[in-house]
PDB file of C-alpha atoms in Angstrom:
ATOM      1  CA  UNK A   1       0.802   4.146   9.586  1.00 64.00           C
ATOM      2  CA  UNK A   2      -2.958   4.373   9.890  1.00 77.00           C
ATOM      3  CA  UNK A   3      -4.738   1.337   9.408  1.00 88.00           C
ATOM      4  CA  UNK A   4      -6.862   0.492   6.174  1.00 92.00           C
ATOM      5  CA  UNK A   5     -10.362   1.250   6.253  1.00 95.00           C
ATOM      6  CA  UNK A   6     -12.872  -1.711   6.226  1.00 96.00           C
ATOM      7  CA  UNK A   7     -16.471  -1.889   7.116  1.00 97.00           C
ATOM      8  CA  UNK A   8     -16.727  -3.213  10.479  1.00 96.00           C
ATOM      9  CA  UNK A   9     -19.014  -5.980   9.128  1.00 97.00           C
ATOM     10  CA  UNK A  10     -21.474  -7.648   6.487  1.00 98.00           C
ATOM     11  CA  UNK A  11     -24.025  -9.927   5.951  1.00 97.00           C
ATOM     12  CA  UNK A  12     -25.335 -11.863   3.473  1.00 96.00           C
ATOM     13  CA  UNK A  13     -27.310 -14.968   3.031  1.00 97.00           C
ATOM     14  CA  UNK A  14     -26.144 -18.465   2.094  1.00 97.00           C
ATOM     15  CA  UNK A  15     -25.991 -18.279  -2.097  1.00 97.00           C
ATOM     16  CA  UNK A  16     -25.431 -14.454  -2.674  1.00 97.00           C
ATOM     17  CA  UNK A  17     -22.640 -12.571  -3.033  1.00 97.00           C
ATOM     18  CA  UNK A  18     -20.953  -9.699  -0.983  1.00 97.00           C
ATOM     19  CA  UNK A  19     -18.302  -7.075  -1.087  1.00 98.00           C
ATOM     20  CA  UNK A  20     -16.380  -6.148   1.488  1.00 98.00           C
ATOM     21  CA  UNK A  21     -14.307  -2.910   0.637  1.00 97.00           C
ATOM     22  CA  UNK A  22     -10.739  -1.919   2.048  1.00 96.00           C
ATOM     23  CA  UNK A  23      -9.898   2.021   1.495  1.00 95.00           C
ATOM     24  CA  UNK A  24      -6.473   3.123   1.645  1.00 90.00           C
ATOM     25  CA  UNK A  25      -4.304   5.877   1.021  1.00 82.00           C
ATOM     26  CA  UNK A  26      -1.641   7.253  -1.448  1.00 75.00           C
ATOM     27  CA  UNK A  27       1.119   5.386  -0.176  1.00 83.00           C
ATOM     28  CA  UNK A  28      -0.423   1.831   0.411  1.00 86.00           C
ATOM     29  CA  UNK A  29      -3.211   0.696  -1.428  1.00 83.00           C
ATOM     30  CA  UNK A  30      -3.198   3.180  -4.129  1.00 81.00           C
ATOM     31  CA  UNK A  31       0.612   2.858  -4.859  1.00 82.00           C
ATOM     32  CA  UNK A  32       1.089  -0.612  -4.748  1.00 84.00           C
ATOM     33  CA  UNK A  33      -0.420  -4.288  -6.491  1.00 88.00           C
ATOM     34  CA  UNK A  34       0.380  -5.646  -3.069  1.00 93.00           C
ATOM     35  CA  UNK A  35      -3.065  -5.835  -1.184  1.00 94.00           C
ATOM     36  CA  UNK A  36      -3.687  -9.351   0.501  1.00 97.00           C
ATOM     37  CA  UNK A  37      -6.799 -10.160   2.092  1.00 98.00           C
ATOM     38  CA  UNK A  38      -6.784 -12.506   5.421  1.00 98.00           C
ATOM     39  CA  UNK A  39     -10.064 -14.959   6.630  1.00 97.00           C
ATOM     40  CA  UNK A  40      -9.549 -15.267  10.930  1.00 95.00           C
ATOM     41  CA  UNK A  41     -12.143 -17.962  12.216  1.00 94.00           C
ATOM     42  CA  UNK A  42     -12.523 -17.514  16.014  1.00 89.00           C
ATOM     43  CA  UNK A  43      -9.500 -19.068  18.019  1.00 87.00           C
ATOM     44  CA  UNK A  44      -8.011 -20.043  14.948  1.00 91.00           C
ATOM     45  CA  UNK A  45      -5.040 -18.522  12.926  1.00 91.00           C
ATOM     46  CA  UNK A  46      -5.690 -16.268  10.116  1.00 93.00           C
ATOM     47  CA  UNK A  47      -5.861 -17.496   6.548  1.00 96.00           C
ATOM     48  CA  UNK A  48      -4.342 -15.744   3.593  1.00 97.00           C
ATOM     49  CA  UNK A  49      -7.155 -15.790   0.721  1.00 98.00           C
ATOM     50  CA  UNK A  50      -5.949 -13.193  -1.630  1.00 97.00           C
ATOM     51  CA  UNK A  51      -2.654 -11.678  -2.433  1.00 96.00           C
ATOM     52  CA  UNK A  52      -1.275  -9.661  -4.451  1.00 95.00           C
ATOM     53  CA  UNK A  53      -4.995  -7.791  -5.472  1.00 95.00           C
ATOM     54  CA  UNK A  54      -6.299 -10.912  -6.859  1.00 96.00           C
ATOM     55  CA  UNK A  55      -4.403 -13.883  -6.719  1.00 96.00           C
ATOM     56  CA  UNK A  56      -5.593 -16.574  -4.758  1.00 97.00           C
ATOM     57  CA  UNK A  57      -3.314 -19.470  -3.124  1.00 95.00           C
ATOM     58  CA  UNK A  58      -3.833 -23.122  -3.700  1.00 94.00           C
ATOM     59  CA  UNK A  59      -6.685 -24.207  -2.052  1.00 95.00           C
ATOM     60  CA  UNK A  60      -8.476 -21.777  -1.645  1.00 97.00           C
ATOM     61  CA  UNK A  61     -12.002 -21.735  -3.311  1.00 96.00           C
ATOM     62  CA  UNK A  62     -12.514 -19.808  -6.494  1.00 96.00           C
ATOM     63  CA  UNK A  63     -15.847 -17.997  -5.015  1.00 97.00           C
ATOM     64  CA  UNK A  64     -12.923 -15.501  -3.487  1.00 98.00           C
ATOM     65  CA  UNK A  65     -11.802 -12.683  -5.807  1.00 97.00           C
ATOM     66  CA  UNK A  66     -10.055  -9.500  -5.424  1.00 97.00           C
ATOM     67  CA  UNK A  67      -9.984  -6.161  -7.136  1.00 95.00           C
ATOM     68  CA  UNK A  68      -8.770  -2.705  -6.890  1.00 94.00           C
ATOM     69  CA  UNK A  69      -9.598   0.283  -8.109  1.00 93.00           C
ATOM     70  CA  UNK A  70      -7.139   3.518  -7.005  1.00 91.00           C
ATOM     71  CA  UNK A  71      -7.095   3.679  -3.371  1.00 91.00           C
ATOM     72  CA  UNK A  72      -9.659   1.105  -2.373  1.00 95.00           C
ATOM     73  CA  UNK A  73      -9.317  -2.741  -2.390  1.00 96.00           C
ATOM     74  CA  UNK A  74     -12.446  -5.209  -2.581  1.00 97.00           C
ATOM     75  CA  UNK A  75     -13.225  -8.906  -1.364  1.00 98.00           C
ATOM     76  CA  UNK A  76     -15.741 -10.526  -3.512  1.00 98.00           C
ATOM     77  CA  UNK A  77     -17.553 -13.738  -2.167  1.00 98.00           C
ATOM     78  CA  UNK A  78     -19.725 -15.376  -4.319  1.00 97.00           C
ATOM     79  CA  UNK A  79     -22.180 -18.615  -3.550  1.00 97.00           C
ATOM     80  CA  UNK A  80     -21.935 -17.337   0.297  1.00 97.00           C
ATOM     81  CA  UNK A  81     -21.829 -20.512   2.989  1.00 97.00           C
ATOM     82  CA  UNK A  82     -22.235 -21.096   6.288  1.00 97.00           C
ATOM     83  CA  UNK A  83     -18.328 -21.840   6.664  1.00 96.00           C
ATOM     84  CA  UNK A  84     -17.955 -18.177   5.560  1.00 97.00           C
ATOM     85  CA  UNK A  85     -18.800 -16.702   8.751  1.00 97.00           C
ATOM     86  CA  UNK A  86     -15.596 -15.208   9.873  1.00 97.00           C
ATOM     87  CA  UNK A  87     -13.615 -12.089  10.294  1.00 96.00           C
ATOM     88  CA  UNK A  88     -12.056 -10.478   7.359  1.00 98.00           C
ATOM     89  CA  UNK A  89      -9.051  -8.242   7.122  1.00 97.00           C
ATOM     90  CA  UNK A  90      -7.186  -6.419   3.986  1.00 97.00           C
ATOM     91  CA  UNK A  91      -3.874  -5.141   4.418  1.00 96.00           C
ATOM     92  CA  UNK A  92      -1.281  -3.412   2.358  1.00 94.00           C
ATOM     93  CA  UNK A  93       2.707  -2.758   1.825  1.00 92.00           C
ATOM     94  CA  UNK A  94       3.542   0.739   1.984  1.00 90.00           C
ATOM     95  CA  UNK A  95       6.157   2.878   0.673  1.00 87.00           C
ATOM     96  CA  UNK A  96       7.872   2.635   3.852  1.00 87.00           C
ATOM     97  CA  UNK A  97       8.401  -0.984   3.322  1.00 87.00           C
ATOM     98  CA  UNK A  98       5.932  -1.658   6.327  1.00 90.00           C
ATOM     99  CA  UNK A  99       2.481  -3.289   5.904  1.00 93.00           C
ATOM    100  CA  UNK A 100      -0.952  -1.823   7.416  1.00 94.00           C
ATOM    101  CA  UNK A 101      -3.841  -3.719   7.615  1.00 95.00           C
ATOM    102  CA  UNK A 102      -7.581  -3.000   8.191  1.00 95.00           C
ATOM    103  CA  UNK A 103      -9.782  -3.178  11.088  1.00 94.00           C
ATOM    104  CA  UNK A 104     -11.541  -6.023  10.338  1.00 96.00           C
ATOM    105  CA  UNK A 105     -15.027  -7.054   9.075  1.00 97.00           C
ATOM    106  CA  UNK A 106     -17.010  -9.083  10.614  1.00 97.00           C
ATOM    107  CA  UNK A 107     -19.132 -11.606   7.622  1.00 97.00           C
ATOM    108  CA  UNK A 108     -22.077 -12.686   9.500  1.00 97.00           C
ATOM    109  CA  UNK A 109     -24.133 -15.255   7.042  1.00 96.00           C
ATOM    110  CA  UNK A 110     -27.764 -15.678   8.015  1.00 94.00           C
TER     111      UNK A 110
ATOM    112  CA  UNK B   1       3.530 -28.733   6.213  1.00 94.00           C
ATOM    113  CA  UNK B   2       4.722 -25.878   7.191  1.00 95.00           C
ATOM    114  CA  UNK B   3       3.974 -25.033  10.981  1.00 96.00           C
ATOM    115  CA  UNK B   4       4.797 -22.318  13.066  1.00 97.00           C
ATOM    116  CA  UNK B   5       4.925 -22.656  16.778  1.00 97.00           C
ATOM    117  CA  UNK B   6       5.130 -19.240  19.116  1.00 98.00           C
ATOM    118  CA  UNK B   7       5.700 -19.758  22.606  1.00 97.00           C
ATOM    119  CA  UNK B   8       6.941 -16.954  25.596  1.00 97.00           C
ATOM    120  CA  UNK B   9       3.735 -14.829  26.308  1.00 97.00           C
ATOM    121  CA  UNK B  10       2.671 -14.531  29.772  1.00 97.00           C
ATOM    122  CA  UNK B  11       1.551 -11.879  32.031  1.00 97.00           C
ATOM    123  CA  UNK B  12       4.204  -8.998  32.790  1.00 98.00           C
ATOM    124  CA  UNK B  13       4.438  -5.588  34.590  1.00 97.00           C
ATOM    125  CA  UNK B  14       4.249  -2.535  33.184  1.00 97.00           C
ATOM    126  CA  UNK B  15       7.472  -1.487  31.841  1.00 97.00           C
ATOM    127  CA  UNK B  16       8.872  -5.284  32.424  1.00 98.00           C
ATOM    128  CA  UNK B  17      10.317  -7.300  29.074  1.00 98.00           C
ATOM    129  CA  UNK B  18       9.807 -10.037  27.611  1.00 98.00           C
ATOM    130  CA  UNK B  19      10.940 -12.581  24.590  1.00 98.00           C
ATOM    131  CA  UNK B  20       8.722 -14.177  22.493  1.00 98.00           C
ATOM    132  CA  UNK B  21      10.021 -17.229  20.409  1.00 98.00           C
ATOM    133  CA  UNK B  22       9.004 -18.502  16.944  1.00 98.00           C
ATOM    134  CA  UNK B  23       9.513 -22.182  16.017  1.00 98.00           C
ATOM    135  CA  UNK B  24       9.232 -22.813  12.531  1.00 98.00           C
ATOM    136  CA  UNK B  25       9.510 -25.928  10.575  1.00 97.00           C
ATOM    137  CA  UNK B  26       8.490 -27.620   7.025  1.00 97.00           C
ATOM    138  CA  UNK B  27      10.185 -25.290   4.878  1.00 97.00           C
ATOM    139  CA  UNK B  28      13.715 -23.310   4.268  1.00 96.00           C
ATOM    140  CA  UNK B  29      13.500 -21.189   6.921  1.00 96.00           C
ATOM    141  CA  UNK B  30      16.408 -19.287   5.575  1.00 95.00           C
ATOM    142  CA  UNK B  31      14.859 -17.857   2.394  1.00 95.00           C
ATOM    143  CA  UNK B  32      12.099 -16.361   4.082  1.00 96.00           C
ATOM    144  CA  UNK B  33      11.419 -13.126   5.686  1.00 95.00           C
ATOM    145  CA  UNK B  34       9.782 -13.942   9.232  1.00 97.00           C
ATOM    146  CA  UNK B  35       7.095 -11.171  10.794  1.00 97.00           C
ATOM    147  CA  UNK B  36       5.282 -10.770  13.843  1.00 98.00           C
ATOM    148  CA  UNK B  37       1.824  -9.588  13.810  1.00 97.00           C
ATOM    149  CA  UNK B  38      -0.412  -8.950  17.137  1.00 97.00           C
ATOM    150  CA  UNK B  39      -3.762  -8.671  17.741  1.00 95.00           C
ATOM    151  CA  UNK B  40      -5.309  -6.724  20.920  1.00 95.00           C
ATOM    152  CA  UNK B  41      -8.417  -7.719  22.677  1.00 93.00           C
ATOM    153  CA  UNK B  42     -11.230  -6.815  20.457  1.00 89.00           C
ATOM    154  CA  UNK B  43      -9.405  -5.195  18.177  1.00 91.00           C
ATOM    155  CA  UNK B  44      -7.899  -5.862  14.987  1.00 91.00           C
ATOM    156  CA  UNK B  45      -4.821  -6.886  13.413  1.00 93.00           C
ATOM    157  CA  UNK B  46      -1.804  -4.704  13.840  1.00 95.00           C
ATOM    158  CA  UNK B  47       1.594  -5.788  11.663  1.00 96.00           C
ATOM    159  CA  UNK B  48       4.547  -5.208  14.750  1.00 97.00           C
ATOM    160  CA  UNK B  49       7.510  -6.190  13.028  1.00 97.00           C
ATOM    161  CA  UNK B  50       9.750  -8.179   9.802  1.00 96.00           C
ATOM    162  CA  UNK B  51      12.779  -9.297   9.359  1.00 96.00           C
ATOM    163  CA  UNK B  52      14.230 -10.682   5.934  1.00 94.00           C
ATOM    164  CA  UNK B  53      16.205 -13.305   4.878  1.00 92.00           C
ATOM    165  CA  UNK B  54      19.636 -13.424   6.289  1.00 89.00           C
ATOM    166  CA  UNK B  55      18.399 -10.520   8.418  1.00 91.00           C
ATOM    167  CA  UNK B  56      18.967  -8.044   5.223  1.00 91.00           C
ATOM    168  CA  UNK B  57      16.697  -5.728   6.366  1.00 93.00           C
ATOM    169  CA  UNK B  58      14.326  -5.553   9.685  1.00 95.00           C
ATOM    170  CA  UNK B  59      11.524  -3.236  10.192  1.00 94.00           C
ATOM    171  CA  UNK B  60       9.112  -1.993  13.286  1.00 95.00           C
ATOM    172  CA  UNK B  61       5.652  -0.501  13.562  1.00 94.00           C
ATOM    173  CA  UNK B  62       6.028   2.904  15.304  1.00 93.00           C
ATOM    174  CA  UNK B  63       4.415   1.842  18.199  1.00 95.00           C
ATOM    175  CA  UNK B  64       7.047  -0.435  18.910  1.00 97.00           C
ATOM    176  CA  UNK B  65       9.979   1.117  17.197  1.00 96.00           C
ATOM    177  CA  UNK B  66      12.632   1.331  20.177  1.00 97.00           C
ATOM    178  CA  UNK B  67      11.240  -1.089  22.791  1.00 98.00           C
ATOM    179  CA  UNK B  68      11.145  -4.039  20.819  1.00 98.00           C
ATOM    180  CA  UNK B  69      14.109  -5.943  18.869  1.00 98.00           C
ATOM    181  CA  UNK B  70      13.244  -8.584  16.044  1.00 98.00           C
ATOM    182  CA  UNK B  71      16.035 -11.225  15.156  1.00 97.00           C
ATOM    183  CA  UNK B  72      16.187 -14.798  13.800  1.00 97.00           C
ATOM    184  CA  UNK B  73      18.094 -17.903  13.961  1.00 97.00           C
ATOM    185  CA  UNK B  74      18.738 -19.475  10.562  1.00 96.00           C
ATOM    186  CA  UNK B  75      20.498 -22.409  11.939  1.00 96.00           C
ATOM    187  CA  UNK B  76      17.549 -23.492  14.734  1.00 97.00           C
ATOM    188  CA  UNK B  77      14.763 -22.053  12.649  1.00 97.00           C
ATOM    189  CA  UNK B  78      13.874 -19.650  14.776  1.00 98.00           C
ATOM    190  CA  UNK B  79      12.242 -16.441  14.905  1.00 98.00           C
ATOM    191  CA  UNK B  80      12.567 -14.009  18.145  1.00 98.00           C
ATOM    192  CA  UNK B  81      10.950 -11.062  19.848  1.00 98.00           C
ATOM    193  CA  UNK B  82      12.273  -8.793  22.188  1.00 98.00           C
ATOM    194  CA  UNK B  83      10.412  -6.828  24.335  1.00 98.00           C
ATOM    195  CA  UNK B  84      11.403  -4.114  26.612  1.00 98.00           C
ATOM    196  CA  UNK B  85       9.597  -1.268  28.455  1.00 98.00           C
ATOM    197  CA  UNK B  86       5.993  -2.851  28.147  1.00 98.00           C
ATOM    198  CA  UNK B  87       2.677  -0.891  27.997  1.00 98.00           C
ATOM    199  CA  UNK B  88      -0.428  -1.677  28.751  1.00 97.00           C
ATOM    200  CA  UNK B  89      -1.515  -1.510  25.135  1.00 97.00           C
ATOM    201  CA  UNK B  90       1.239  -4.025  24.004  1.00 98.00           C
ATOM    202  CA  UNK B  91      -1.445  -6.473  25.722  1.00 98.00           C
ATOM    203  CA  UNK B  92      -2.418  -8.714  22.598  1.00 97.00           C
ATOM    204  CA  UNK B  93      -2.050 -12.154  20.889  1.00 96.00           C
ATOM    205  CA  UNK B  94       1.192 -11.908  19.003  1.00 98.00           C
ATOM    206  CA  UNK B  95       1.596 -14.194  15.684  1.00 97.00           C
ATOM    207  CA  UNK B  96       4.433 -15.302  13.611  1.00 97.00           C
ATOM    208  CA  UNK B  97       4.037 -15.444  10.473  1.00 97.00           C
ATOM    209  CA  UNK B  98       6.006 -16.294   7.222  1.00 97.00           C
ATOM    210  CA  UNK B  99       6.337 -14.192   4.067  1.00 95.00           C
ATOM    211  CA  UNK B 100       8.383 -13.342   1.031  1.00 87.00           C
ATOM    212  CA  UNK B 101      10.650 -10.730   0.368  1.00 84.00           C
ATOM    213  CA  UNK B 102      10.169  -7.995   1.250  1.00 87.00           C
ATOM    214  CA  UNK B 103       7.155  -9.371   2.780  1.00 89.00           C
ATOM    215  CA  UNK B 104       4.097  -8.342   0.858  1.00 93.00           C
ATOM    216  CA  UNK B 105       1.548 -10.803   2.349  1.00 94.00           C
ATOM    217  CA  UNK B 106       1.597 -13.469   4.865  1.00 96.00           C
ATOM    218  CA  UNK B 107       1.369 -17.076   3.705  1.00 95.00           C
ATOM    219  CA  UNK B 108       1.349 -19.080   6.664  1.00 96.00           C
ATOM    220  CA  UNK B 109       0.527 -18.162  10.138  1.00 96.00           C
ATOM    221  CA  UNK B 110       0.911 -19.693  13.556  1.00 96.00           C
ATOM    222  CA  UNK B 111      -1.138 -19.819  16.652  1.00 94.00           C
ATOM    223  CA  UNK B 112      -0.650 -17.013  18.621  1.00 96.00           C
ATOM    224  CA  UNK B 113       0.861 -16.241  22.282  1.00 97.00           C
ATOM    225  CA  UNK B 114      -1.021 -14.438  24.236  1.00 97.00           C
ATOM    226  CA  UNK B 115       0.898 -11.009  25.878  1.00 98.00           C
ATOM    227  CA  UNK B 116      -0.657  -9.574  29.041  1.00 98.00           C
ATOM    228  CA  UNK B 117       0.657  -6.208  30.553  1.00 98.00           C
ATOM    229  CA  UNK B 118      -0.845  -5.407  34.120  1.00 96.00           C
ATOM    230  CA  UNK B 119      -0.100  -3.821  37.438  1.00 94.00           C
TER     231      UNK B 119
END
């Protein structure tokens, strides 16, 4: 079970866009549609943003996408904003039926 | 709304237990699989544990596999977490969290209780 491979952070400035990329392996990311991506403000819970590769839940904004190509997984935030500023994680199901996640990016918007 | 209350952390000796509870209301408790995810100081999220829908299948991160026990209770809509023969790197904040089945993402998430294993 090793965990996802994110970039341990990012930066952008308010009104561009960034990419934050998730790399898995065989039996996660590559096998499966099932990569979910996870906003975590300080001291606060985390916030599902993107599941299932590219679906986004209700209310959250449409300047969040998703994609995947083979074994690596990408956030997309467009229009960047202050409120952006957070931590970031991807995560997976696996063919063991267990999930893995990443280690996190840091977004810092300047 | 769907709100998910964990309670039970506290600060324990090496190789001491303890059981962390998950109070969930706002939505059929029953139909969902229920999952514990932890996060250690400075580090980042680690998925411990799930357990499906009328317990139909429960699974545990290898760290954890043995030592800790996952189980729920449909009828008080709660979500439990057993841990036995504590380590030092169990220290984290430990989160319920609710998802489908199997669980493929998390949709809603709760607070967090803070585990502390030290001498």
């Amino acid at each position: 079970q090793s965990a996802l491979t994110q970039p341990a952070s990012v930066s952008g400035s308010p009104g561009q866009s960034i990419t934050i990329s998730c790399t898995g392996a065989s039996s996660d990311v590559a096998d499966y549609y099932y990569v979910s991506w996870y906003q975590r403000h300080p001291g606060k819970a985390p916030k599902l943003i993107i599941f299932d590769v590219r679906n986004r839940p209700s209310g959250v904004s449409n300047r969040f996408s998703g994609s995947k190509s083979g074994n690596t997984a990408s956030l997309t935030i467009s229009g960047l904003q202050a409120e952006d500023e957070a931590d970031y994680y991807c995560s997976s199901y696996t063919t063991s039926s267990t999930l893995v996640f990443g280690g996190g990016t840091r977004l810092t918007v300047l | 709304e769907v709100q998910l209350v964990e309670s039970g952390g506290g600060l324990v000796k090496p190789g001491g237990s303890l059981r962390l509870s998950c109070a969930a209301s706002g939505f059929t408790f029953s139909s969902y699989s229920m999952n514990w995810v932890r996060q250690a100081p400075g580090q980042g999220l680690e998925w411990v544990s799930s357990i499906g829908s009328s317990s139909s299948y429960i699974y545990y991160a290898d760290s954890v596999k043995g030592r800790f026990t996952v189980s729920r209770d449909d009828a008080k809509n709660s979500l439990f977490l057993q841990m036995n023969s504590l380590r030092d790197e169990d220290t984290a904040v430990y989160y319920c969290a609710r998802g489908g089945n199997p669980p493929r993402h998390f949709d809603y998430w709760g607070r967090g209780t803070l585990v502390t294993v030290s001498s």
